[in-house]
Short mmCIF file of C-alpha atoms in Angstrom, two decimals:
data_model
loop_
_atom_site.label_atom_id
_atom_site.label_comp_id
_atom_site.label_asym_id
_atom_site.label_seq_id
_atom_site.Cartn_x
_atom_site.Cartn_y
_atom_site.Cartn_z
CA MET P 1 264.46 69.18 -106.88
CA SER P 2 261.72 69.32 -103.93
CA ILE P 3 262.21 72.08 -100.93
CA ARG P 4 263.05 69.17 -99.09
CA GLU P 5 266.01 68.49 -100.47
CA LYS P 6 267.24 72.14 -101.04
CA LEU P 7 266.89 72.76 -97.42
CA ARG P 8 267.79 69.35 -95.93
CA VAL P 9 271.37 69.14 -94.14
CA SER P 10 272.61 65.63 -95.33
CA PRO P 11 274.37 63.47 -92.80
CA GLY P 12 277.77 64.59 -91.92
CA GLN P 13 277.30 67.59 -94.63
CA LYS P 14 279.90 70.56 -93.39
CA ILE P 15 277.94 73.36 -92.85
CA HIS P 16 279.20 76.87 -92.70
CA LEU P 17 276.21 79.20 -91.80
CA ASP P 18 277.98 82.18 -93.01
CA ASP P 19 277.52 80.96 -96.45
CA ILE P 20 273.92 80.18 -96.29
CA ASP P 21 271.64 83.05 -97.44
CA PRO P 22 269.24 83.88 -94.97
CA ASP P 23 267.26 86.07 -97.10
CA GLN P 24 265.92 83.83 -99.73
CA VAL P 25 264.68 80.44 -100.93
CA ASP P 26 264.49 79.36 -104.42
CA GLY P 27 260.68 79.20 -105.57
CA ILE P 28 259.66 81.41 -102.88
CA ASP P 29 259.70 85.07 -104.80
CA ASP P 30 256.64 86.87 -104.17
CA LYS P 31 255.04 87.78 -100.80
CA SER P 32 251.66 88.10 -101.61
CA ASP P 33 251.42 84.91 -103.63
CA ALA P 34 253.41 82.90 -100.61
CA LYS P 35 250.97 84.52 -97.95
CA ARG P 36 248.39 82.63 -100.64
CA ASP P 37 250.14 79.62 -100.94
CA LEU P 38 250.71 79.51 -96.92
CA ARG P 39 246.96 79.45 -96.51
CA GLU P 40 246.78 76.62 -99.02
CA GLU P 41 249.63 74.88 -97.11
CA VAL P 42 248.10 74.91 -94.10
CA GLU P 43 244.42 73.79 -95.25
CA LYS P 44 246.59 70.68 -96.50
CA ILE P 45 248.48 70.02 -93.47
CA SER P 46 244.73 70.17 -91.66
CA ASP P 47 243.34 67.35 -93.69
CA LEU P 48 246.53 65.31 -93.36
CA GLN P 49 246.56 66.06 -89.77
CA GLU P 50 242.69 64.57 -89.55
CA ALA P 51 243.99 61.57 -91.05
CA LEU P 52 246.78 61.12 -89.18
CA TYR P 53 244.34 61.41 -85.64
CA ALA P 54 241.93 58.95 -87.21
CA GLU P 55 244.36 56.48 -87.94
CA SER P 56 246.31 56.39 -84.90
CA LYS P 57 249.49 54.55 -86.23
CA GLN P 58 252.05 57.01 -86.43
CA ALA P 59 252.87 60.60 -85.01
CA LEU P 60 255.13 63.48 -86.01
CA LEU P 61 257.19 65.30 -83.83
CA VAL P 62 258.89 69.03 -85.17
CA VAL P 63 261.68 71.17 -83.44
CA PHE P 64 262.19 74.60 -83.66
CA GLN P 65 265.60 75.74 -82.88
CA ALA P 66 266.79 79.31 -83.46
CA LEU P 67 269.05 82.07 -81.91
CA ASP P 68 266.81 84.87 -79.60
CA ALA P 69 264.02 86.43 -82.04
CA GLY P 70 264.92 83.89 -84.80
CA GLY P 71 261.07 83.89 -84.83
CA LYS P 72 260.08 80.22 -83.55
CA ASP P 73 257.02 81.58 -81.83
CA GLY P 74 256.06 83.63 -84.90
CA THR P 75 256.49 80.53 -86.83
CA ILE P 76 254.38 78.48 -84.32
CA ARG P 77 251.37 80.80 -84.47
CA SER P 78 251.60 81.38 -88.47
CA VAL P 79 251.90 77.43 -89.62
CA PHE P 80 249.99 75.54 -86.59
CA SER P 81 247.21 78.21 -86.07
CA GLY P 82 244.37 76.39 -88.16
CA ILE P 83 245.21 72.69 -87.18
CA ASN P 84 242.86 71.23 -84.92
CA PRO P 85 244.75 71.62 -81.27
CA GLN P 86 243.14 68.46 -80.42
CA GLY P 87 245.69 66.51 -82.49
CA CYS P 88 249.19 68.83 -82.19
CA HIS P 89 250.59 69.71 -78.74
CA VAL P 90 253.60 72.67 -78.62
CA THR P 91 255.75 72.18 -75.69
CA SER P 92 258.05 74.96 -74.82
CA PHE P 93 261.02 73.94 -73.16
CA LYS P 94 262.82 76.61 -70.78
CA ALA P 95 265.29 75.86 -67.82
CA PRO P 96 264.85 73.35 -66.36
CA SER P 97 263.35 73.30 -62.82
CA THR P 98 264.97 71.20 -60.04
CA LEU P 99 263.39 68.08 -60.86
CA GLU P 100 264.36 68.00 -64.29
CA ARG P 101 267.73 68.74 -63.52
CA SER P 102 267.92 65.76 -61.18
CA HIS P 103 267.10 63.38 -64.13
CA ASP P 104 268.98 62.85 -67.55
CA PHE P 105 268.78 65.63 -70.37
CA LEU P 106 265.99 63.52 -72.18
CA TRP P 107 263.82 62.86 -69.24
CA ARG P 108 261.73 65.81 -69.60
CA ILE P 109 261.88 65.58 -73.27
CA HIS P 110 260.75 61.76 -73.39
CA GLN P 111 257.39 62.91 -71.57
CA ALA P 112 256.91 65.40 -73.83
CA VAL P 113 256.91 63.28 -76.97
CA PRO P 114 253.42 63.03 -79.38
CA ARG P 115 251.89 60.34 -78.97
CA HIS P 116 250.50 58.04 -82.07
CA GLY P 117 247.85 60.43 -84.27
CA THR P 118 249.43 63.59 -82.74
CA ILE P 119 251.66 65.81 -84.18
CA GLY P 120 254.22 67.39 -81.31
CA VAL P 121 255.97 70.67 -81.77
CA PHE P 122 259.17 71.49 -79.77
CA ASN P 123 259.80 75.10 -79.19
CA ARG P 124 263.46 74.54 -78.15
CA SER P 125 264.21 71.13 -77.19
CA GLN P 126 267.07 68.25 -76.23
CA TYR P 127 269.24 70.77 -78.20
CA GLU P 128 269.60 73.36 -75.63
CA ASP P 129 271.48 70.46 -73.97
CA VAL P 130 274.29 71.41 -76.32
CA LEU P 131 273.70 74.84 -77.52
CA ILE P 132 273.52 77.24 -74.10
CA VAL P 133 274.72 74.29 -71.78
CA ARG P 134 278.15 74.27 -73.91
CA VAL P 135 278.23 78.07 -74.89
CA ASP P 136 277.81 78.94 -71.21
CA ASN P 137 279.61 75.80 -70.05
CA LEU P 138 277.00 75.14 -67.81
CA ALA P 139 278.11 71.32 -67.91
CA PRO P 140 281.93 70.34 -68.92
CA LYS P 141 282.69 68.81 -71.95
CA SER P 142 282.58 65.37 -70.86
CA VAL P 143 279.13 65.43 -70.48
CA TRP P 144 277.69 67.69 -73.30
CA LYS P 145 280.06 65.84 -75.77
CA PRO P 146 278.47 62.18 -75.37
CA ARG P 147 275.04 63.90 -76.29
CA TYR P 148 275.10 64.39 -79.96
CA GLU P 149 274.98 60.68 -79.79
CA GLN P 150 272.47 60.09 -77.07
CA ILE P 151 270.45 62.64 -78.84
CA ASN P 152 270.90 60.95 -82.20
CA HIS P 153 270.02 57.32 -80.24
CA PHE P 154 266.98 58.71 -78.84
CA GLU P 155 265.40 59.89 -82.18
CA ALA P 156 266.53 56.72 -83.81
CA LEU P 157 263.89 55.37 -80.83
CA LEU P 158 261.46 57.52 -81.47
CA THR P 159 261.54 56.73 -85.28
CA SER P 160 261.52 52.92 -84.78
CA ALA P 161 257.91 53.30 -82.66
CA ARG P 162 256.98 55.12 -85.96
CA THR P 163 257.37 58.81 -84.61
CA ARG P 164 258.83 60.86 -87.62
CA VAL P 165 261.19 63.71 -86.18
CA ILE P 166 261.88 66.75 -88.28
CA LYS P 167 264.18 69.99 -87.15
CA PHE P 168 264.06 73.13 -88.20
CA TYR P 169 266.84 75.58 -87.75
CA LEU P 170 265.56 79.10 -88.34
CA HIS P 171 268.43 80.72 -89.59
CA ILE P 172 268.86 85.07 -89.49
CA SER P 173 271.31 87.02 -89.69
CA ARG P 174 273.01 89.20 -86.94
CA ASP P 175 271.78 92.51 -88.62
CA GLU P 176 268.10 91.06 -88.99
CA GLN P 177 268.47 90.18 -85.11
CA LYS P 178 269.45 93.46 -84.48
CA GLU P 179 266.71 94.91 -85.99
CA ARG P 180 264.12 92.56 -84.19
CA PHE P 181 265.94 93.80 -80.84
CA GLN P 182 265.46 97.44 -81.86
CA GLU P 183 261.71 96.54 -82.66
CA ARG P 184 260.98 95.46 -79.15
CA LEU P 185 262.77 98.13 -77.64
CA ASP P 186 260.77 100.80 -79.99
CA MET P 187 256.80 99.29 -79.27
CA PRO P 188 255.65 99.50 -76.37
CA GLU P 189 253.51 96.41 -76.85
CA LYS P 190 256.75 94.46 -77.55
CA HIS P 191 258.86 95.24 -74.38
CA TRP P 192 257.51 92.66 -72.91
CA LYS P 193 259.57 90.23 -75.17
CA PHE P 194 262.64 91.94 -74.47
CA SER P 195 265.06 90.80 -72.24
CA ALA P 196 268.15 92.60 -71.15
CA GLU P 197 269.88 88.73 -71.14
CA ASP P 198 268.97 88.78 -74.78
CA LEU P 199 272.17 90.88 -75.37
CA GLU P 200 274.06 89.11 -73.16
CA LYS P 201 273.66 86.29 -75.60
CA ARG P 202 274.12 88.49 -78.73
CA LYS P 203 277.51 89.09 -77.69
CA GLN P 204 277.94 85.41 -78.19
CA TRP P 205 276.70 85.03 -81.22
CA ASN P 206 279.89 83.54 -82.93
CA ASP P 207 279.84 80.52 -79.71
CA TYR P 208 276.26 79.73 -80.90
CA ARG P 209 276.92 79.84 -84.62
CA LYS P 210 279.72 77.17 -83.91
CA ALA P 211 277.07 75.27 -81.35
CA PHE P 212 274.38 75.02 -83.92
CA GLU P 213 277.02 74.03 -87.00
CA ASP P 214 278.32 71.60 -84.91
CA VAL P 215 274.48 70.04 -83.90
CA LEU P 216 273.49 70.49 -87.94
CA GLU P 217 276.45 68.51 -88.88
CA ARG P 218 276.06 65.68 -86.04
CA CYS P 219 272.36 65.41 -85.74
CA SER P 220 271.33 65.25 -88.88
CA THR P 221 270.15 61.87 -90.07
CA GLU P 222 268.47 60.12 -92.83
CA GLU P 223 265.42 59.46 -90.75
CA ALA P 224 265.50 62.54 -88.32
CA PRO P 225 266.73 65.18 -90.44
CA TRP P 226 267.41 68.78 -90.00
CA TYR P 227 266.50 71.86 -92.32
CA ILE P 228 267.95 75.24 -92.51
CA ILE P 229 265.64 77.74 -93.18
CA PRO P 230 266.21 81.04 -94.38
CA ALA P 231 264.18 83.24 -91.74
CA ASN P 232 265.15 87.01 -92.22
CA ARG P 233 261.82 87.45 -93.85
CA ASN P 234 258.60 85.82 -92.22
CA TRP P 235 256.72 84.97 -95.27
CA VAL P 236 259.37 82.67 -96.67
CA ARG P 237 260.22 81.16 -93.26
CA ASN P 238 256.65 80.14 -92.80
CA LEU P 239 255.72 79.27 -96.57
CA ALA P 240 259.05 77.18 -96.05
CA VAL P 241 258.46 75.49 -93.12
CA ALA P 242 254.90 74.41 -94.04
CA ARG P 243 256.08 73.07 -97.52
CA VAL P 244 258.63 70.45 -95.60
CA LEU P 245 256.09 69.81 -93.00
CA ARG P 246 253.16 68.73 -95.76
CA GLU P 247 255.82 67.11 -97.95
CA THR P 248 256.36 65.14 -94.81
CA LEU P 249 252.78 64.36 -94.05
CA GLU P 250 252.35 63.36 -97.33
CA GLU P 251 255.04 60.80 -97.46
CA MET P 252 253.97 59.49 -93.70
CA ASP P 253 250.78 58.90 -96.04
CA PRO P 254 248.22 58.24 -93.33
CA GLN P 255 245.21 56.41 -94.29
CA TYR P 256 241.23 56.72 -92.48
CA PRO P 257 241.13 53.12 -91.06
CA THR P 258 238.84 50.92 -92.32
CA LEU P 259 237.38 48.03 -90.33
CA GLU P 260 237.56 44.16 -91.24
CA ASN P 261 234.61 42.45 -91.70
CA PHE P 262 232.74 45.30 -90.79
CA ASP P 263 228.78 44.76 -91.88
CA PRO P 264 227.19 48.49 -91.46
CA SER P 265 223.74 46.51 -92.19
CA SER P 266 224.21 44.42 -89.02
CA TYR P 267 223.10 47.27 -87.02
CA VAL P 268 219.93 48.68 -86.25
CA ILE P 269 219.90 51.90 -84.26
CA ASP P 270 216.41 52.48 -82.63
CA MET R 1 220.56 89.40 -71.72
CA SER R 2 224.03 88.01 -73.09
CA ILE R 3 224.22 84.91 -74.47
CA ARG R 4 226.31 83.59 -71.29
CA GLU R 5 222.79 84.58 -68.90
CA LYS R 6 221.00 82.73 -71.27
CA LEU R 7 222.71 79.21 -71.45
CA ARG R 8 224.64 79.36 -68.14
CA VAL R 9 222.86 77.11 -65.22
CA SER R 10 222.16 79.24 -62.52
CA PRO R 11 223.36 77.45 -59.01
CA GLY R 12 220.85 75.06 -57.80
CA GLN R 13 218.72 75.19 -60.60
CA LYS R 14 216.60 72.43 -61.33
CA ILE R 15 217.16 70.74 -64.51
CA HIS R 16 214.91 68.81 -67.03
CA LEU R 17 216.66 68.25 -70.20
CA ASP R 18 213.55 67.46 -71.72
CA ASP R 19 211.99 70.63 -71.46
CA ILE R 20 215.28 72.38 -73.34
CA ASP R 21 214.86 72.93 -77.23
CA PRO R 22 218.16 71.41 -78.26
CA ASP R 23 217.57 72.89 -81.69
CA GLN R 24 217.58 77.02 -81.48
CA VAL R 25 219.41 79.71 -79.74
CA ASP R 26 217.85 83.31 -79.66
CA GLY R 27 219.88 85.36 -81.99
CA ILE R 28 221.61 82.65 -84.35
CA ASP R 29 218.88 82.41 -86.40
CA ASP R 30 220.93 82.24 -90.10
CA LYS R 31 223.06 79.58 -91.21
CA SER R 32 225.62 81.78 -93.47
CA ASP R 33 225.54 84.73 -90.88
CA ALA R 34 226.37 82.21 -88.32
CA LYS R 35 229.19 80.97 -89.86
CA ARG R 36 230.80 83.95 -90.62
CA ASP R 37 230.32 85.40 -86.96
CA LEU R 38 232.15 82.41 -86.27
CA ARG R 39 234.74 83.47 -88.23
CA GLU R 40 235.02 86.84 -86.58
CA GLU R 41 234.51 85.11 -82.81
CA VAL R 42 237.21 83.19 -83.54
CA GLU R 43 239.71 85.69 -84.74
CA LYS R 44 238.33 87.77 -81.57
CA ILE R 45 239.27 84.54 -78.93
CA SER R 46 242.85 84.26 -80.82
CA ASP R 47 243.71 88.06 -80.30
CA LEU R 48 242.58 87.56 -76.49
CA GLN R 49 244.75 84.36 -76.21
CA GLU R 50 247.81 85.92 -77.53
CA ALA R 51 247.29 89.07 -74.34
CA LEU R 52 246.48 85.74 -72.15
CA TYR R 53 249.59 84.47 -73.38
CA ALA R 54 251.73 87.59 -72.73
CA GLU R 55 250.49 88.20 -69.55
CA SER R 56 251.14 85.09 -68.13
CA LYS R 57 249.44 85.47 -64.87
CA GLN R 58 245.38 83.49 -65.03
CA ALA R 59 244.34 80.64 -67.38
CA LEU R 60 241.45 79.38 -68.62
CA LEU R 61 239.94 75.91 -68.70
CA VAL R 62 236.92 74.65 -70.97
CA VAL R 63 235.29 71.10 -70.39
CA PHE R 64 233.21 69.52 -73.02
CA GLN R 65 230.77 66.98 -71.93
CA ALA R 66 227.92 65.42 -73.99
CA LEU R 67 226.25 62.03 -75.28
CA ASP R 68 228.18 59.87 -77.56
CA ALA R 69 227.73 61.72 -81.05
CA GLY R 70 227.02 64.90 -79.19
CA GLY R 71 229.50 67.11 -81.26
CA LYS R 72 232.70 67.36 -78.92
CA ASP R 73 235.26 66.54 -81.18
CA GLY R 74 233.74 68.76 -84.14
CA THR R 75 232.88 71.69 -81.83
CA ILE R 76 236.64 71.51 -80.45
CA ARG R 77 237.95 71.76 -84.00
CA SER R 78 235.50 74.39 -85.31
CA VAL R 79 236.26 76.25 -82.36
CA PHE R 80 239.78 76.58 -81.50
CA SER R 81 241.19 75.82 -84.81
CA GLY R 82 243.02 78.99 -85.48
CA ILE R 83 243.75 79.64 -82.26
CA ASN R 84 247.52 79.45 -81.43
CA PRO R 85 248.22 75.94 -80.06
CA GLN R 86 251.05 77.07 -78.42
CA GLY R 87 249.03 78.57 -76.05
CA CYS R 88 246.30 76.19 -76.13
CA HIS R 89 246.34 72.45 -75.09
CA VAL R 90 243.31 69.86 -75.39
CA THR R 91 243.25 66.84 -73.18
CA SER R 92 241.30 64.01 -74.19
CA PHE R 93 240.18 61.68 -71.48
CA LYS R 94 239.63 57.75 -72.28
CA ALA R 95 239.10 54.98 -69.58
CA PRO R 96 241.52 55.40 -66.86
CA SER R 97 244.70 53.51 -67.36
CA THR R 98 245.88 50.92 -64.32
CA LEU R 99 248.21 53.85 -62.64
CA GLU R 100 245.61 56.02 -62.87
CA ARG R 101 242.78 54.13 -61.26
CA SER R 102 245.53 53.43 -58.30
CA HIS R 103 244.88 57.23 -57.71
CA ASP R 104 241.98 59.25 -56.57
CA PHE R 105 240.30 60.29 -59.51
CA LEU R 106 241.25 63.65 -59.96
CA TRP R 107 244.74 62.68 -60.18
CA ARG R 108 245.14 62.78 -63.63
CA ILE R 109 242.65 65.50 -64.44
CA HIS R 110 245.10 67.64 -61.77
CA GLN R 111 248.18 67.26 -63.71
CA ALA R 112 246.44 68.17 -67.19
CA VAL R 113 245.47 71.56 -65.98
CA PRO R 114 246.15 74.55 -67.95
CA ARG R 115 249.34 77.01 -66.49
CA HIS R 116 249.17 80.28 -66.78
CA GLY R 117 248.55 81.77 -69.86
CA THR R 118 246.97 79.22 -71.82
CA ILE R 119 244.00 77.88 -72.34
CA GLY R 120 242.96 74.51 -71.67
CA VAL R 121 240.51 72.27 -73.54
CA PHE R 122 239.05 69.11 -71.88
CA ASN R 123 237.28 66.67 -73.90
CA ARG R 124 235.80 64.69 -71.40
CA SER R 125 236.63 65.26 -68.04
CA GLN R 126 236.56 64.39 -64.08
CA TYR R 127 232.82 64.56 -64.94
CA GLU R 128 233.18 60.98 -66.56
CA ASP R 129 233.44 59.99 -62.90
CA VAL R 130 229.70 60.81 -62.00
CA LEU R 131 228.63 60.02 -65.52
CA ILE R 132 229.55 56.39 -66.69
CA VAL R 133 230.73 55.52 -63.41
CA ARG R 134 227.61 56.02 -62.01
CA VAL R 135 225.29 54.69 -64.99
CA ASP R 136 227.62 51.30 -65.35
CA ASN R 137 227.90 51.32 -61.60
CA LEU R 138 231.99 51.09 -61.48
CA ALA R 139 231.70 52.30 -58.21
CA PRO R 140 229.52 52.24 -55.62
CA LYS R 141 227.36 55.15 -54.77
CA SER R 142 229.45 55.61 -51.42
CA VAL R 143 232.25 56.12 -53.79
CA TRP R 144 230.36 58.45 -56.46
CA LYS R 145 228.33 60.11 -54.85
CA PRO R 146 230.81 62.74 -52.41
CA ARG R 147 232.66 63.33 -56.00
CA TYR R 148 229.98 66.18 -56.98
CA GLU R 149 231.22 68.11 -53.91
CA GLN R 150 235.08 67.09 -54.50
CA ILE R 151 234.68 68.19 -57.50
CA ASN R 152 233.22 71.65 -56.60
CA HIS R 153 236.20 72.12 -54.04
CA PHE R 154 238.71 71.03 -57.02
CA GLU R 155 237.32 73.40 -59.48
CA ALA R 156 237.06 76.23 -56.71
CA LEU R 157 240.54 75.74 -55.85
CA LEU R 158 241.61 76.40 -59.49
CA THR R 159 239.76 79.26 -59.37
CA SER R 160 241.36 80.93 -56.23
CA ALA R 161 244.52 80.25 -58.13
CA ARG R 162 243.03 82.38 -61.16
CA THR R 163 242.51 79.52 -63.34
CA ARG R 164 238.81 80.23 -64.48
CA VAL R 165 236.72 77.26 -65.24
CA ILE R 166 233.60 76.84 -67.52
CA LYS R 167 231.97 74.00 -68.64
CA PHE R 168 229.89 73.16 -71.54
CA TYR R 169 227.00 70.43 -72.04
CA LEU R 170 226.05 69.90 -75.29
CA HIS R 171 222.53 69.08 -75.60
CA ILE R 172 221.21 66.89 -78.72
CA SER R 173 217.83 65.16 -79.05
CA ARG R 174 217.75 60.95 -79.03
CA ASP R 175 216.60 61.50 -82.61
CA GLU R 176 219.44 63.60 -83.56
CA GLN R 177 221.66 61.39 -82.14
CA LYS R 178 220.25 58.35 -84.08
CA GLU R 179 220.54 60.21 -87.23
CA ARG R 180 224.29 60.65 -86.41
CA PHE R 181 225.10 56.89 -85.76
CA GLN R 182 223.55 56.25 -88.92
CA GLU R 183 225.75 58.29 -90.87
CA ARG R 184 228.62 56.96 -89.30
CA LEU R 185 227.19 53.47 -90.52
CA ASP R 186 226.37 54.68 -94.00
CA MET R 187 229.66 56.68 -94.82
CA PRO R 188 232.25 54.45 -95.37
CA GLU R 189 234.61 57.33 -94.23
CA LYS R 190 232.77 57.50 -91.09
CA HIS R 191 232.96 53.86 -90.49
CA TRP R 192 236.41 54.29 -87.72
CA LYS R 193 234.05 56.36 -85.46
CA PHE R 194 231.49 53.91 -85.30
CA SER R 195 231.47 51.49 -81.62
CA ALA R 196 228.77 48.84 -81.27
CA GLU R 197 229.31 50.23 -77.64
CA ASP R 198 227.82 53.42 -78.77
CA LEU R 199 224.80 51.47 -79.09
CA GLU R 200 224.85 49.81 -76.01
CA LYS R 201 225.16 53.16 -74.07
CA ARG R 202 221.99 54.38 -76.35
CA LYS R 203 219.98 51.89 -74.85
CA GLN R 204 220.63 53.83 -71.30
CA TRP R 205 219.93 56.99 -72.67
CA ASN R 206 217.40 58.00 -70.04
CA ASP R 207 220.20 56.75 -67.18
CA TYR R 208 222.47 59.28 -68.76
CA ARG R 209 220.36 62.16 -69.05
CA LYS R 210 219.45 61.80 -65.42
CA ALA R 211 223.11 61.89 -64.46
CA PHE R 212 223.68 64.63 -66.20
CA GLU R 213 220.83 66.67 -64.85
CA ASP R 214 222.25 65.38 -61.28
CA VAL R 215 225.93 66.96 -62.71
CA LEU R 216 224.68 70.38 -63.87
CA GLU R 217 222.13 71.12 -60.87
CA ARG R 218 224.85 70.28 -58.43
CA CYS R 219 227.90 71.50 -59.99
CA SER R 220 227.04 74.52 -61.74
CA THR R 221 228.76 77.38 -59.28
CA GLU R 222 229.00 80.96 -59.48
CA GLU R 223 232.56 80.74 -60.35
CA ALA R 224 232.72 77.56 -62.41
CA PRO R 225 229.31 77.72 -64.47
CA TRP R 226 227.84 75.05 -66.54
CA TYR R 227 226.22 76.31 -70.04
CA ILE R 228 223.60 74.19 -71.87
CA ILE R 229 224.48 74.22 -75.55
CA PRO R 230 221.88 73.66 -77.83
CA ALA R 231 223.98 71.25 -80.35
CA ASN R 232 221.71 69.18 -82.68
CA ARG R 233 222.48 72.05 -85.07
CA ASN R 234 226.66 72.36 -85.64
CA TRP R 235 226.31 75.88 -86.70
CA VAL R 236 224.11 77.00 -84.03
CA ARG R 237 226.57 75.34 -81.36
CA ASN R 238 229.76 76.35 -82.85
CA LEU R 239 228.73 79.75 -82.50
CA ALA R 240 227.14 79.86 -79.02
CA VAL R 241 230.42 78.18 -77.32
CA ALA R 242 232.25 80.48 -79.12
CA ARG R 243 230.56 83.61 -77.98
CA VAL R 244 230.24 82.26 -74.62
CA LEU R 245 234.28 82.07 -74.77
CA ARG R 246 234.70 85.34 -76.23
CA GLU R 247 232.72 86.68 -73.16
CA THR R 248 234.26 84.85 -70.62
CA LEU R 249 237.79 85.84 -72.17
CA GLU R 250 236.77 89.86 -71.83
CA GLU R 251 235.78 89.74 -68.77
CA MET R 252 239.17 87.96 -68.26
CA ASP R 253 240.74 91.05 -69.30
CA PRO R 254 243.93 89.96 -70.19
CA GLN R 255 247.08 92.53 -70.51
CA TYR R 256 250.36 92.82 -72.14
CA PRO R 257 252.70 93.18 -69.52
CA THR R 258 253.78 96.61 -68.53
CA LEU R 259 257.06 96.94 -67.52
CA GLU R 260 258.29 99.11 -64.53
CA ASN R 261 261.05 101.70 -64.66
CA PHE R 262 261.93 100.31 -67.92
CA ASP R 263 264.03 102.67 -70.39
CA PRO R 264 264.30 101.52 -73.65
CA SER R 265 266.84 104.17 -74.34
CA SER R 266 269.18 102.97 -72.07
CA TYR R 267 269.98 99.42 -73.79
CA VAL R 268 272.37 99.92 -77.00
CA ILE R 269 272.30 97.59 -79.69
CA ASP R 270 275.75 96.65 -81.14
#
């Protein structure tokens, strides 16, 4: 079974996050092996991305969502450093601006999707509009409820235009979150990452869990699947994400363009 | 003398590109040493960029210009792969769209400048509007002539808002360009990079040289300097660019934020 089959959420599958082990992935057992394997995966991803860029006929959009301290920043740094940034754009979505709030929720998202030839990475995404918005009652249910389907339609539109969409939920335990918050408090160089607001959100742990389960159940499609990544251990998480990415890019099979009727000997450079 | 002093164009300095050796930089003599040194520089740049991102109070804009086959793409790949793409955005400027042409020439440029905490890389830039536009007569002299000063004012605006601007001209010889074009013709996997248009532009070599000399003479300021990078040899070019970058970031001296009146012990995570 490929790692994608192991970690992918099937369309309509019921999800109980408490039943999913956040510690392990079959086949990723040894830390130093995993670090070496990650380097190899990143090199392969880098090569595939160069071909994608040369080809310029399809794109890949990679979405990361997680609870606070789930490791979105760390995953992006570990997996995407080593990729040519000319063909890889990361967009971090924060609370929407006044201008963005005066549009539909997908307006700012649409502007950030990758163009053909490139990989787009979303650190948070359209899914915040059915996560924090739902948990904190930032919009009534009549507004956020239709969004699951609106998101599915939006992602189908991207897919139809040869932008492949894959989505990673980084799955950590409540204890692991506590440890990571405590580390931010204990280490002066990590203080800047700490926010009292994070502790408030931690109190809503169960509400967020439920909101994530609904996202995973309703928005994992054949074309734009969700992957649940066990993320308590960074080296397991990084390698799992890199493998899914590499396999996806291999399936997309980007080709260096060949020019039709191109006769190099007809050109003389003086 | 630091590498920045060696390679920087002083404000108002007369430039004769034919008198500048495109092969060497003092102190970069050995290819395998240079490759090892480049890896070290990239690691330092990566660390400085993490601090810049955490600090989020200043930005760095890096502009690359060169004649065709001058090595813009290769430099960006070699120097910026290894940097966290979450804090580094590359923008490649092509021929302006209909919408872009219905605005002033800096409109699309302004939208792409890096926000605080990030590094922005321009592959081509506002300078095309006094290069190809001038050489190919795409606008009358009355339009492109004032642009040198307009660009200086624009870059001064960025500087005043704590966006440091540095600009690299990758300097290759006419013979080296010929070799690189020939390689694109000879190697099937490089055919896609070849364009018959490039040969037309090669015929305008002297016009482009003159246009570049004017850019270097008129738009290298104390705050936003041009650097002339000998670029016939990739390993010399990559290390020279990386060193200038690292020295610039060191001078910007980004600091991890410290929180005032922050008492970690006042927080209890349950």
